[in-house]
């Protein structure tokens, strides 16, 4: 019975929708950098960092972030 419950829980976890937007903290964790650096990228004037606002909350689209990371990697950019 315990094994069956464990299997059901695993199935439910895997059926949850995948996260497509990140918070500042999520993006920092995803990129392996500090949240202060992500905040700096967002706050930078004329930034090309992919973010948008939902009210006062900053959100980062995962697909756009992946494309941005590819771009800065190809450019050998220092952030």
C-alpha positions as semicolon CSV with decimal commas, in nm:
position;residue;x (nm);y (nm);z (nm)
1;X;0,000;0,000;0,000
2;X;0,280;0,243;0,091
3;X;0,455;0,171;-0,239
4;X;0,132;0,241;-0,431
5;X;0,090;0,577;-0,256
6;X;0,451;0,664;-0,337
7;X;0,391;0,581;-0,706
8;X;0,075;0,792;-0,713
9;X;0,258;1,087;-0,559
10;X;0,541;1,056;-0,813
11;X;0,288;1,049;-1,097
12;X;0,113;1,359;-0,965
13;X;0,445;1,544;-0,932
14;X;0,543;1,462;-1,289
15;X;0,207;1,578;-1,425
16;X;0,239;1,927;-1,278
17;X;0,291;2,194;-1,542
18;X;0,653;2,294;-1,584
19;X;0,747;2,641;-1,472
20;X;0,789;2,875;-1,771
21;X;0,870;3,195;-1,583
22;X;1,123;3,258;-1,312
23;X;1,145;3,504;-1,026
24;X;1,476;3,685;-0,972
25;X;1,577;3,414;-0,725
26;X;1,470;3,130;-0,957
27;X;1,666;3,278;-1,247
28;X;1,973;3,322;-1,029
29;X;1,957;2,960;-0,918
30;X;1,898;2,843;-1,277
31;X;2,200;3,040;-1,404
32;X;2,419;2,962;-1,104
33;X;2,478;3,325;-1,010
34;X;2,372;3,550;-0,723
35;X;2,031;3,715;-0,717
36;X;2,208;4,051;-0,677
37;X;2,367;4,004;-1,023
38;X;2,027;3,922;-1,177
39;X;1,878;4,232;-1,011
40;X;2,169;4,435;-1,153
41;X;2,097;4,297;-1,503
42;X;1,728;4,388;-1,470
43;X;1,798;4,738;-1,334
44;X;2,069;4,820;-1,590
45;X;1,973;5,103;-1,826
46;X;1,905;4,977;-2,183
47;X;1,946;4,616;-2,073
48;X;1,887;4,332;-2,315
49;X;1,819;4,095;-2,025
50;X;1,482;3,924;-2,089
51;X;1,240;4,025;-1,814
52;X;0,895;4,174;-1,775
53;X;0,693;4,314;-1,488
54;X;0,370;4,189;-1,338
55;X;0,279;4,486;-1,124
56;X;0,591;4,531;-0,914
57;X;0,705;4,169;-0,951
58;X;0,982;4,089;-1,197
59;X;0,933;3,778;-1,411
60;X;1,178;3,614;-1,650
61;X;1,062;3,389;-1,933
62;X;1,268;3,067;-1,931
63;X;1,282;3,031;-2,310
64;X;1,386;3,395;-2,358
65;X;1,648;3,353;-2,085
66;X;1,788;3,044;-2,259
67;X;1,812;3,239;-2,588
68;X;1,978;3,532;-2,409
69;X;2,231;3,298;-2,246
70;X;2,314;3,148;-2,587
71;X;2,357;3,498;-2,733
72;X;2,591;3,625;-2,462
73;X;2,787;3,300;-2,479
74;X;2,840;3,341;-2,855
75;X;2,946;3,702;-2,795
76;X;3,182;3,593;-2,513
77;X;3,025;3,870;-2,307
78;X;3,116;3,935;-1,945
79;X;2,818;4,008;-1,725
